[in-house]
Amino acid sequence: MALLELRNITKRFGRLEAVKEVSLAIEAGEFFTLLGPSGCGKTTILRMIAGFDAPDEGELFLDGKPLSGIAPEKRPVHTVFQSYALFPHLTVAGNIAFPLEMIGRPADEILQRVRETLELVHLEDKGSAFPHELSGGQKQRVALARGLVNKPRVLLLDEPLGALDAKLRERMQGELVALQREVGVTFVFVTHAQQEALALSHRIAVMNAGRVEQLDVPEVLYSSPKNRFVADFIGNINVLNCLVAESSPHGLRLNVEGLGEIAAPAHPEIAAGTHGVLALRPEYLRVGPATVQASLKNRFLGTVSEYLFLGDETVYKILLDNGTVLEALVANAAPGRARFHDIGERVQVEWRHDAGVFLLA
Amino acid sequence: MKRGFLLWCAALATYAFLYLPLAVVVLFSFNDSELNAAWVGFTTHWYSRLLADEVLLQAAGNSLLIALVSSSIATVLGTMAGIAMHRWRLRLLPFLVLTPVAMPEILLGVSLLLFFRQVLDLTLGLFSILVAHITFSIGFVAIIVRARLAGMDESIFEAARDLGASPWRTFTRITLPLILPGIVAGYLMAFTLSIDDFVITFFVAGVGMSTLPLQIYSMIKVAVTPEINAISTLLMGLTLTLIGLASRFAPELWRSKS
Ligand SMILES: Nc1ncnc2c1ncn2[C@@H]1O[C@H](COP(=O)(O)OP(=O)(O)OP(=O)(O)O)[C@@H](O)[C@H]1O
Ligand SMILES: [Mg+2]
């Protein structure tokens, strides 16, 4: 049985449906992520789990027991707020001790647990500091420590890394994963940063306008997006408008106007004559001089129109002869060479017949 | 440069206009002469005369008592009103609470008088003064407490609930400590307002009841004696101290918004 279950949750604010018929089952010990653009209802879902808002329809279950009517302070669920929400008049130790004091633990146990938790987040020497004396990353850790100190069943994290700079953010991501593994508490993590979601999560629910578009493990989400929204939202992707010429268990044959035929992976539900797009990750594309003999089935000629040097990789934008622009990601593995093609150069783009996914337009 | 100079002159003139009369009062309270005319010599004679003035001491005692009691009650009620205004953002409540603050004192005085006499048929005296002072102080306390709350991250209070605190414990452990400086500042403001108030007190005091400002007024009707300078200086000192303290507790109220 799932630890936390949302069954057909709908939440309205006036006429706006912020969350629409969302059903989720989150397993114990999982690092579960709600990913989606701003305003898609992520925070609203967390607030319903925490107990600050009640769903208009549907029910939440923790350990199979309904949560409705249970006050926030009675739920074994804690939240790490985006603004951290540390108590400004209490020290770091006072902040972390707060949840323990609320459940009436004896003083010596509190002292012990606070010390252990400070160690867990590497803040041993900051116990007597006040929140305004801490850096952003340190505040972040205090908020985590405070949320974890009395071992909640679920820890909700609402864009906890949003306020940190890129470098610190990366480091905190690592710490977050390690921490979650160490304490074994179920995390429900909210972010609109897809890379962060892919890097941290066991499973991700991609949300759009109050609905869950796809729920999968990161790898599947990345390689097999179910629809255009997920494909566009996760990573970069090329789309080629096409018409299905033939659908068989061995693969699809697609017709692209002005280019010709493309071989694509099989898709049992798609029949010949369907219009759609082929979604191709930039790293699936291989770019080479136009003169070289083709080695793959899908091969097209084009001109380099732009390139972006990213350090470890270079992105080439290639204008195909039918006017479509494809992005190709080329690793700069060879030392001293970061640029293989110049703007205006004729090149060929090729990809394997089992690369990409066909999506309905 | 030139403009800066003119600005400075204007500022100086303004401050002089505001504070010179006060300075004169303070100066002449130490003047060894019955007349407020020329400086004769230094004395603390007028201050010791004050201590011997039974009627004046009685009035001062009344003022202190009224200020203490009315500001205490106004602080409790004003704090609750401030929290309520912040929490529920009702349209009518701020209007009700803040109207006495903006209302001309004379209007408030007259209406309270009519209310006490005509509607309640109350004997005017200590009690009516207390009620009147509480009425006009609540708004000030409420404004200060609300300003304090408005500057705070709302999620702090949700975090407390989230971490296991009941609404009441959230109030005592988080809300109250955080707004305490505002409450103290509000109390000091209410105290200052009460001890200085003349107009409203004048209307609702009735006969036989006197406060310090009322007493000073009745003394002035005879003549401005150095004794009045002395008592005014003391009152001024007390007021400035209280305002100074209040501004220490709630600096955001005295600082211009950036
Ligand atoms: N208390 C509220 N009253 C009215 N509308 C609200 C309220 N809370 C949220 N909404 C609306 O519900 C929708 C979802 O909001 P929510 O805060 O859940 O978005 P989010 O996914 O967390 O976005 P973000 O990434 O920007 O935090 C938004 O359109 C928002 O304007
Ligand atoms: Mg949000």
PDB file of C-alpha atoms in Angstrom, chain B residues 7-255:
ATOM      1  CA  LEU B   7      17.251  74.249   2.193  1.00  0.00           C
ATOM      2  CA  TRP B   8      19.305  74.179   5.338  1.00  0.00           C
ATOM      3  CA  CYS B   9      18.094  77.638   6.300  1.00  0.00           C
ATOM      4  CA  ALA B  10      14.483  76.637   5.779  1.00  0.00           C
ATOM      5  CA  ALA B  11      14.960  73.516   7.833  1.00  0.00           C
ATOM      6  CA  LEU B  12      16.639  75.433  10.628  1.00  0.00           C
ATOM      7  CA  ALA B  13      13.860  78.010  10.674  1.00  0.00           C
ATOM      8  CA  THR B  14      11.242  75.287  10.848  1.00  0.00           C
ATOM      9  CA  TYR B  15      12.917  73.500  13.698  1.00  0.00           C
ATOM     10  CA  ALA B  16      13.464  76.769  15.525  1.00  0.00           C
ATOM     11  CA  PHE B  17       9.807  77.568  15.154  1.00  0.00           C
ATOM     12  CA  LEU B  18       8.908  74.154  16.551  1.00  0.00           C
ATOM     13  CA  TYR B  19      11.344  73.904  19.379  1.00  0.00           C
ATOM     14  CA  LEU B  20      12.209  77.434  20.528  1.00  0.00           C
ATOM     15  CA  PRO B  21       8.948  77.878  22.468  1.00  0.00           C
ATOM     16  CA  LEU B  22       9.618  74.587  24.216  1.00  0.00           C
ATOM     17  CA  ALA B  23      13.168  75.640  24.971  1.00  0.00           C
ATOM     18  CA  VAL B  24      11.914  78.905  26.447  1.00  0.00           C
ATOM     19  CA  VAL B  25       9.561  77.031  28.749  1.00  0.00           C
ATOM     20  CA  VAL B  26      12.363  74.803  29.945  1.00  0.00           C
ATOM     21  CA  LEU B  27      14.696  77.768  30.414  1.00  0.00           C
ATOM     22  CA  PHE B  28      12.235  79.849  32.411  1.00  0.00           C
ATOM     23  CA  SER B  29      11.325  76.939  34.616  1.00  0.00           C
ATOM     24  CA  PHE B  30      14.788  77.446  36.105  1.00  0.00           C
ATOM     25  CA  ASN B  31      14.534  81.247  36.208  1.00  0.00           C
ATOM     26  CA  ASP B  32      14.743  82.828  39.625  1.00  0.00           C
ATOM     27  CA  SER B  33      11.946  85.314  38.987  1.00  0.00           C
ATOM     28  CA  GLU B  34       8.181  85.412  39.325  1.00  0.00           C
ATOM     29  CA  LEU B  35       7.905  86.954  35.874  1.00  0.00           C
ATOM     30  CA  ASN B  36       8.502  85.246  32.533  1.00  0.00           C
ATOM     31  CA  ALA B  37      10.331  88.301  31.297  1.00  0.00           C
ATOM     32  CA  ALA B  38      14.071  88.357  31.807  1.00  0.00           C
ATOM     33  CA  TRP B  39      16.636  85.860  32.938  1.00  0.00           C
ATOM     34  CA  VAL B  40      17.586  86.597  36.529  1.00  0.00           C
ATOM     35  CA  GLY B  41      19.411  83.555  37.794  1.00  0.00           C
ATOM     36  CA  PHE B  42      19.282  79.772  38.160  1.00  0.00           C
ATOM     37  CA  THR B  43      17.000  78.122  40.675  1.00  0.00           C
ATOM     38  CA  THR B  44      15.155  74.843  41.253  1.00  0.00           C
ATOM     39  CA  HIS B  45      12.798  76.665  43.537  1.00  0.00           C
ATOM     40  CA  TRP B  46       9.762  76.189  41.254  1.00  0.00           C
ATOM     41  CA  TYR B  47      10.223  72.474  41.203  1.00  0.00           C
ATOM     42  CA  SER B  48      10.163  72.261  44.974  1.00  0.00           C
ATOM     43  CA  ARG B  49       7.081  74.495  44.984  1.00  0.00           C
ATOM     44  CA  LEU B  50       5.399  71.884  42.764  1.00  0.00           C
ATOM     45  CA  LEU B  51       5.990  69.209  45.325  1.00  0.00           C
ATOM     46  CA  ALA B  52       4.190  71.246  47.918  1.00  0.00           C
ATOM     47  CA  ASP B  53       1.149  71.896  45.722  1.00  0.00           C
ATOM     48  CA  GLU B  54      -1.448  69.419  46.959  1.00  0.00           C
ATOM     49  CA  VAL B  55      -3.960  70.103  44.204  1.00  0.00           C
ATOM     50  CA  LEU B  56      -1.406  69.734  41.466  1.00  0.00           C
ATOM     51  CA  LEU B  57      -0.049  66.501  42.928  1.00  0.00           C
ATOM     52  CA  GLN B  58      -3.558  65.123  43.143  1.00  0.00           C
ATOM     53  CA  ALA B  59      -4.134  65.949  39.470  1.00  0.00           C
ATOM     54  CA  ALA B  60      -0.799  64.392  38.511  1.00  0.00           C
ATOM     55  CA  GLY B  61      -1.732  61.268  40.436  1.00  0.00           C
ATOM     56  CA  ASN B  62      -5.033  61.067  38.582  1.00  0.00           C
ATOM     57  CA  SER B  63      -3.280  61.486  35.248  1.00  0.00           C
ATOM     58  CA  LEU B  64      -0.799  58.727  35.992  1.00  0.00           C
ATOM     59  CA  LEU B  65      -3.523  56.364  37.153  1.00  0.00           C
ATOM     60  CA  ILE B  66      -5.678  57.075  34.113  1.00  0.00           C
ATOM     61  CA  ALA B  67      -2.723  56.716  31.764  1.00  0.00           C
ATOM     62  CA  LEU B  68      -1.634  53.415  33.316  1.00  0.00           C
ATOM     63  CA  VAL B  69      -5.066  51.813  33.302  1.00  0.00           C
ATOM     64  CA  SER B  70      -6.334  53.160  29.991  1.00  0.00           C
ATOM     65  CA  SER B  71      -3.144  52.362  28.087  1.00  0.00           C
ATOM     66  CA  SER B  72      -3.069  48.829  29.522  1.00  0.00           C
ATOM     67  CA  ILE B  73      -6.618  48.106  28.454  1.00  0.00           C
ATOM     68  CA  ALA B  74      -6.178  49.886  25.122  1.00  0.00           C
ATOM     69  CA  THR B  75      -3.048  47.816  24.484  1.00  0.00           C
ATOM     70  CA  VAL B  76      -4.870  44.528  24.957  1.00  0.00           C
ATOM     71  CA  LEU B  77      -7.831  45.582  22.824  1.00  0.00           C
ATOM     72  CA  GLY B  78      -5.673  47.361  20.233  1.00  0.00           C
ATOM     73  CA  THR B  79      -3.409  44.337  19.878  1.00  0.00           C
ATOM     74  CA  MET B  80      -6.377  42.104  19.235  1.00  0.00           C
ATOM     75  CA  ALA B  81      -7.760  44.597  16.735  1.00  0.00           C
ATOM     76  CA  GLY B  82      -4.374  44.874  14.998  1.00  0.00           C
ATOM     77  CA  ILE B  83      -4.089  41.102  14.669  1.00  0.00           C
ATOM     78  CA  ALA B  84      -7.659  40.811  13.447  1.00  0.00           C
ATOM     79  CA  MET B  85      -7.131  43.545  10.859  1.00  0.00           C
ATOM     80  CA  HIS B  86      -4.045  41.776   9.599  1.00  0.00           C
ATOM     81  CA  ARG B  87      -5.477  38.297   9.632  1.00  0.00           C
ATOM     82  CA  TRP B  88      -8.885  38.771   8.082  1.00  0.00           C
ATOM     83  CA  ARG B  89      -8.422  41.917   6.046  1.00  0.00           C
ATOM     84  CA  LEU B  90     -12.020  42.921   6.649  1.00  0.00           C
ATOM     85  CA  ARG B  91     -13.056  46.158   5.048  1.00  0.00           C
ATOM     86  CA  LEU B  92     -15.091  47.567   7.896  1.00  0.00           C
ATOM     87  CA  LEU B  93     -12.835  46.766  10.836  1.00  0.00           C
ATOM     88  CA  PRO B  94      -9.924  49.117  10.018  1.00  0.00           C
ATOM     89  CA  PHE B  95     -12.470  51.824   9.417  1.00  0.00           C
ATOM     90  CA  LEU B  96     -14.064  51.298  12.821  1.00  0.00           C
ATOM     91  CA  VAL B  97     -10.772  51.054  14.664  1.00  0.00           C
ATOM     92  CA  LEU B  98      -8.971  53.886  12.965  1.00  0.00           C
ATOM     93  CA  THR B  99     -11.744  56.462  12.810  1.00  0.00           C
ATOM     94  CA  PRO B 100     -11.131  57.716  16.364  1.00  0.00           C
ATOM     95  CA  VAL B 101      -7.506  58.311  15.354  1.00  0.00           C
ATOM     96  CA  ALA B 102      -8.428  60.581  12.484  1.00  0.00           C
ATOM     97  CA  MET B 103     -11.498  62.160  14.082  1.00  0.00           C
ATOM     98  CA  PRO B 104     -11.030  65.745  15.338  1.00  0.00           C
ATOM     99  CA  GLU B 105     -10.573  65.536  19.082  1.00  0.00           C
ATOM    100  CA  ILE B 106     -13.237  68.095  19.778  1.00  0.00           C
ATOM    101  CA  LEU B 107     -15.766  66.038  17.882  1.00  0.00           C
ATOM    102  CA  LEU B 108     -14.818  62.916  19.759  1.00  0.00           C
ATOM    103  CA  GLY B 109     -14.992  64.831  23.030  1.00  0.00           C
ATOM    104  CA  VAL B 110     -18.426  66.211  22.353  1.00  0.00           C
ATOM    105  CA  SER B 111     -19.839  62.940  21.106  1.00  0.00           C
ATOM    106  CA  LEU B 112     -18.442  61.001  24.059  1.00  0.00           C
ATOM    107  CA  LEU B 113     -19.887  63.575  26.411  1.00  0.00           C
ATOM    108  CA  LEU B 114     -23.302  63.296  24.808  1.00  0.00           C
ATOM    109  CA  PHE B 115     -23.075  59.527  24.825  1.00  0.00           C
ATOM    110  CA  PHE B 116     -22.123  59.310  28.479  1.00  0.00           C
ATOM    111  CA  ARG B 117     -24.677  61.845  29.643  1.00  0.00           C
ATOM    112  CA  GLN B 118     -27.656  61.361  27.323  1.00  0.00           C
ATOM    113  CA  VAL B 119     -27.438  57.717  26.431  1.00  0.00           C
ATOM    114  CA  LEU B 120     -25.832  56.077  29.439  1.00  0.00           C
ATOM    115  CA  ASP B 121     -26.748  58.701  32.034  1.00  0.00           C
ATOM    116  CA  LEU B 122     -23.349  58.235  33.601  1.00  0.00           C
ATOM    117  CA  THR B 123     -21.860  60.438  36.309  1.00  0.00           C
ATOM    118  CA  LEU B 124     -18.784  61.947  34.716  1.00  0.00           C
ATOM    119  CA  GLY B 125     -15.505  61.302  36.452  1.00  0.00           C
ATOM    120  CA  LEU B 126     -12.622  58.841  36.523  1.00  0.00           C
ATOM    121  CA  PHE B 127     -14.544  56.125  34.757  1.00  0.00           C
ATOM    122  CA  SER B 128     -15.746  58.238  31.859  1.00  0.00           C
ATOM    123  CA  ILE B 129     -12.226  59.615  31.347  1.00  0.00           C
ATOM    124  CA  LEU B 130     -10.864  56.091  31.303  1.00  0.00           C
ATOM    125  CA  VAL B 131     -13.356  54.931  28.696  1.00  0.00           C
ATOM    126  CA  ALA B 132     -12.687  57.992  26.552  1.00  0.00           C
ATOM    127  CA  HIS B 133      -8.915  57.500  26.673  1.00  0.00           C
ATOM    128  CA  ILE B 134      -9.229  53.833  25.839  1.00  0.00           C
ATOM    129  CA  THR B 135     -11.417  54.749  22.876  1.00  0.00           C
ATOM    130  CA  PHE B 136      -8.899  57.025  21.238  1.00  0.00           C
ATOM    131  CA  SER B 137      -5.845  54.907  22.128  1.00  0.00           C
ATOM    132  CA  ILE B 138      -6.985  51.590  20.669  1.00  0.00           C
ATOM    133  CA  GLY B 139      -6.517  52.776  17.104  1.00  0.00           C
ATOM    134  CA  PHE B 140      -2.920  53.807  17.681  1.00  0.00           C
ATOM    135  CA  VAL B 141      -2.002  50.481  19.238  1.00  0.00           C
ATOM    136  CA  ALA B 142      -3.782  48.628  16.439  1.00  0.00           C
ATOM    137  CA  ILE B 143      -1.899  50.563  13.749  1.00  0.00           C
ATOM    138  CA  ILE B 144       1.456  49.818  15.325  1.00  0.00           C
ATOM    139  CA  VAL B 145       0.740  46.126  15.869  1.00  0.00           C
ATOM    140  CA  ARG B 146      -0.582  45.738  12.355  1.00  0.00           C
ATOM    141  CA  ALA B 147       2.450  47.479  10.884  1.00  0.00           C
ATOM    142  CA  ARG B 148       4.641  45.050  12.771  1.00  0.00           C
ATOM    143  CA  LEU B 149       2.691  42.048  11.458  1.00  0.00           C
ATOM    144  CA  ALA B 150       2.632  43.375   7.912  1.00  0.00           C
ATOM    145  CA  GLY B 151       6.430  43.290   7.796  1.00  0.00           C
ATOM    146  CA  MET B 152       6.507  39.599   8.611  1.00  0.00           C
ATOM    147  CA  ASP B 153       6.712  36.519   6.423  1.00  0.00           C
ATOM    148  CA  GLU B 154       3.276  34.932   6.621  1.00  0.00           C
ATOM    149  CA  SER B 155       4.670  31.423   6.193  1.00  0.00           C
ATOM    150  CA  ILE B 156       6.309  31.650   9.636  1.00  0.00           C
ATOM    151  CA  PHE B 157       2.935  31.151  11.254  1.00  0.00           C
ATOM    152  CA  GLU B 158       2.056  28.293   8.929  1.00  0.00           C
ATOM    153  CA  ALA B 159       5.437  26.752   9.638  1.00  0.00           C
ATOM    154  CA  ALA B 160       4.641  26.750  13.354  1.00  0.00           C
ATOM    155  CA  ARG B 161       1.355  24.957  12.747  1.00  0.00           C
ATOM    156  CA  ASP B 162       3.060  22.597  10.348  1.00  0.00           C
ATOM    157  CA  LEU B 163       5.679  21.701  12.952  1.00  0.00           C
ATOM    158  CA  GLY B 164       3.097  20.705  15.517  1.00  0.00           C
ATOM    159  CA  ALA B 165       1.970  23.868  17.292  1.00  0.00           C
ATOM    160  CA  SER B 166      -1.734  24.382  17.947  1.00  0.00           C
ATOM    161  CA  PRO B 167      -3.171  27.793  17.026  1.00  0.00           C
ATOM    162  CA  TRP B 168      -2.854  28.926  20.642  1.00  0.00           C
ATOM    163  CA  ARG B 169       0.758  27.796  20.982  1.00  0.00           C
ATOM    164  CA  THR B 170       1.552  29.374  17.643  1.00  0.00           C
ATOM    165  CA  PHE B 171       0.249  32.600  19.121  1.00  0.00           C
ATOM    166  CA  THR B 172       2.148  32.398  22.392  1.00  0.00           C
ATOM    167  CA  ARG B 173       5.393  30.978  21.037  1.00  0.00           C
ATOM    168  CA  ILE B 174       5.679  32.730  17.683  1.00  0.00           C
ATOM    169  CA  THR B 175       3.197  35.560  17.077  1.00  0.00           C
ATOM    170  CA  LEU B 176       3.362  37.201  20.488  1.00  0.00           C
ATOM    171  CA  PRO B 177       7.164  37.315  20.817  1.00  0.00           C
ATOM    172  CA  LEU B 178       7.425  38.682  17.290  1.00  0.00           C
ATOM    173  CA  ILE B 179       4.911  41.474  17.759  1.00  0.00           C
ATOM    174  CA  LEU B 180       5.935  42.253  21.335  1.00  0.00           C
ATOM    175  CA  PRO B 181       8.079  45.266  20.357  1.00  0.00           C
ATOM    176  CA  GLY B 182       5.047  46.651  18.547  1.00  0.00           C
ATOM    177  CA  ILE B 183       2.851  46.025  21.555  1.00  0.00           C
ATOM    178  CA  VAL B 184       5.311  47.795  23.861  1.00  0.00           C
ATOM    179  CA  ALA B 185       5.590  50.710  21.445  1.00  0.00           C
ATOM    180  CA  GLY B 186       1.806  50.845  21.234  1.00  0.00           C
ATOM    181  CA  TYR B 187       1.535  50.842  25.011  1.00  0.00           C
ATOM    182  CA  LEU B 188       3.994  53.710  25.326  1.00  0.00           C
ATOM    183  CA  MET B 189       2.155  55.667  22.643  1.00  0.00           C
ATOM    184  CA  ALA B 190      -1.162  55.113  24.382  1.00  0.00           C
ATOM    185  CA  PHE B 191       0.358  56.176  27.683  1.00  0.00           C
ATOM    186  CA  THR B 192       1.743  59.364  26.157  1.00  0.00           C
ATOM    187  CA  LEU B 193      -1.520  60.200  24.464  1.00  0.00           C
ATOM    188  CA  SER B 194      -3.459  59.661  27.670  1.00  0.00           C
ATOM    189  CA  ILE B 195      -1.221  61.659  29.966  1.00  0.00           C
ATOM    190  CA  ASP B 196      -1.084  64.610  27.539  1.00  0.00           C
ATOM    191  CA  ASP B 197      -4.696  64.664  26.526  1.00  0.00           C
ATOM    192  CA  PHE B 198      -6.582  67.847  27.164  1.00  0.00           C
ATOM    193  CA  VAL B 199      -9.458  68.328  24.744  1.00  0.00           C
ATOM    194  CA  ILE B 200     -11.307  65.048  25.164  1.00  0.00           C
ATOM    195  CA  THR B 201     -10.618  64.901  28.890  1.00  0.00           C
ATOM    196  CA  PHE B 202     -11.957  68.422  29.231  1.00  0.00           C
ATOM    197  CA  PHE B 203     -15.322  67.313  27.895  1.00  0.00           C
ATOM    198  CA  VAL B 204     -15.741  64.086  29.824  1.00  0.00           C
ATOM    199  CA  ALA B 205     -14.073  64.945  33.159  1.00  0.00           C
ATOM    200  CA  GLY B 206     -17.124  66.433  34.841  1.00  0.00           C
ATOM    201  CA  VAL B 207     -16.753  68.516  37.977  1.00  0.00           C
ATOM    202  CA  GLY B 208     -14.344  67.785  40.768  1.00  0.00           C
ATOM    203  CA  MET B 209     -12.137  65.522  38.670  1.00  0.00           C
ATOM    204  CA  SER B 210      -8.900  66.974  37.437  1.00  0.00           C
ATOM    205  CA  THR B 211      -5.964  65.705  35.449  1.00  0.00           C
ATOM    206  CA  LEU B 212      -2.587  67.337  34.959  1.00  0.00           C
ATOM    207  CA  PRO B 213      -3.380  69.036  31.634  1.00  0.00           C
ATOM    208  CA  LEU B 214      -6.723  70.267  33.021  1.00  0.00           C
ATOM    209  CA  GLN B 215      -5.015  71.592  36.137  1.00  0.00           C
ATOM    210  CA  ILE B 216      -2.334  73.394  34.104  1.00  0.00           C
ATOM    211  CA  TYR B 217      -5.065  74.983  32.035  1.00  0.00           C
ATOM    212  CA  SER B 218      -6.921  76.249  35.079  1.00  0.00           C
ATOM    213  CA  MET B 219      -3.686  77.643  36.492  1.00  0.00           C
ATOM    214  CA  ILE B 220      -2.900  79.452  33.249  1.00  0.00           C
ATOM    215  CA  LYS B 221      -6.243  81.193  33.391  1.00  0.00           C
ATOM    216  CA  VAL B 222      -4.897  83.100  36.391  1.00  0.00           C
ATOM    217  CA  ALA B 223      -1.348  83.709  35.237  1.00  0.00           C
ATOM    218  CA  VAL B 224       1.535  81.867  33.566  1.00  0.00           C
ATOM    219  CA  THR B 225       3.665  81.263  36.578  1.00  0.00           C
ATOM    220  CA  PRO B 226       7.152  79.715  36.603  1.00  0.00           C
ATOM    221  CA  GLU B 227       5.475  76.804  38.356  1.00  0.00           C
ATOM    222  CA  ILE B 228       3.626  76.045  35.159  1.00  0.00           C
ATOM    223  CA  ASN B 229       6.897  76.146  33.284  1.00  0.00           C
ATOM    224  CA  ALA B 230       8.293  73.618  35.702  1.00  0.00           C
ATOM    225  CA  ILE B 231       5.393  71.194  35.487  1.00  0.00           C
ATOM    226  CA  SER B 232       5.343  71.559  31.702  1.00  0.00           C
ATOM    227  CA  THR B 233       9.037  70.779  31.559  1.00  0.00           C
ATOM    228  CA  LEU B 234       8.490  67.607  33.570  1.00  0.00           C
ATOM    229  CA  LEU B 235       5.594  66.545  31.370  1.00  0.00           C
ATOM    230  CA  MET B 236       7.635  67.242  28.271  1.00  0.00           C
ATOM    231  CA  GLY B 237      10.516  65.187  29.650  1.00  0.00           C
ATOM    232  CA  LEU B 238       8.209  62.260  30.357  1.00  0.00           C
ATOM    233  CA  THR B 239       6.600  62.431  26.924  1.00  0.00           C
ATOM    234  CA  LEU B 240       9.911  62.608  25.097  1.00  0.00           C
ATOM    235  CA  THR B 241      11.252  59.684  27.092  1.00  0.00           C
ATOM    236  CA  LEU B 242       8.213  57.572  26.270  1.00  0.00           C
ATOM    237  CA  ILE B 243       8.294  58.455  22.570  1.00  0.00           C
ATOM    238  CA  GLY B 244      12.011  57.761  22.501  1.00  0.00           C
ATOM    239  CA  LEU B 245      11.424  54.364  24.085  1.00  0.00           C
ATOM    240  CA  ALA B 246       8.599  53.616  21.680  1.00  0.00           C
ATOM    241  CA  SER B 247      10.777  54.405  18.705  1.00  0.00           C
ATOM    242  CA  ARG B 248      13.399  52.020  20.053  1.00  0.00           C
ATOM    243  CA  PHE B 249      10.845  49.217  20.136  1.00  0.00           C
ATOM    244  CA  ALA B 250       9.229  49.841  16.785  1.00  0.00           C
ATOM    245  CA  PRO B 251      11.781  51.670  14.657  1.00  0.00           C
ATOM    246  CA  GLU B 252       9.885  50.827  11.477  1.00  0.00           C
ATOM    247  CA  LEU B 253       7.213  53.337  12.459  1.00  0.00           C
ATOM    248  CA  TRP B 254       9.608  56.228  12.626  1.00  0.00           C
ATOM    249  CA  ARG B 255      11.714  55.387   9.655  1.00  0.00           C
TER     250      ARG B 255
END
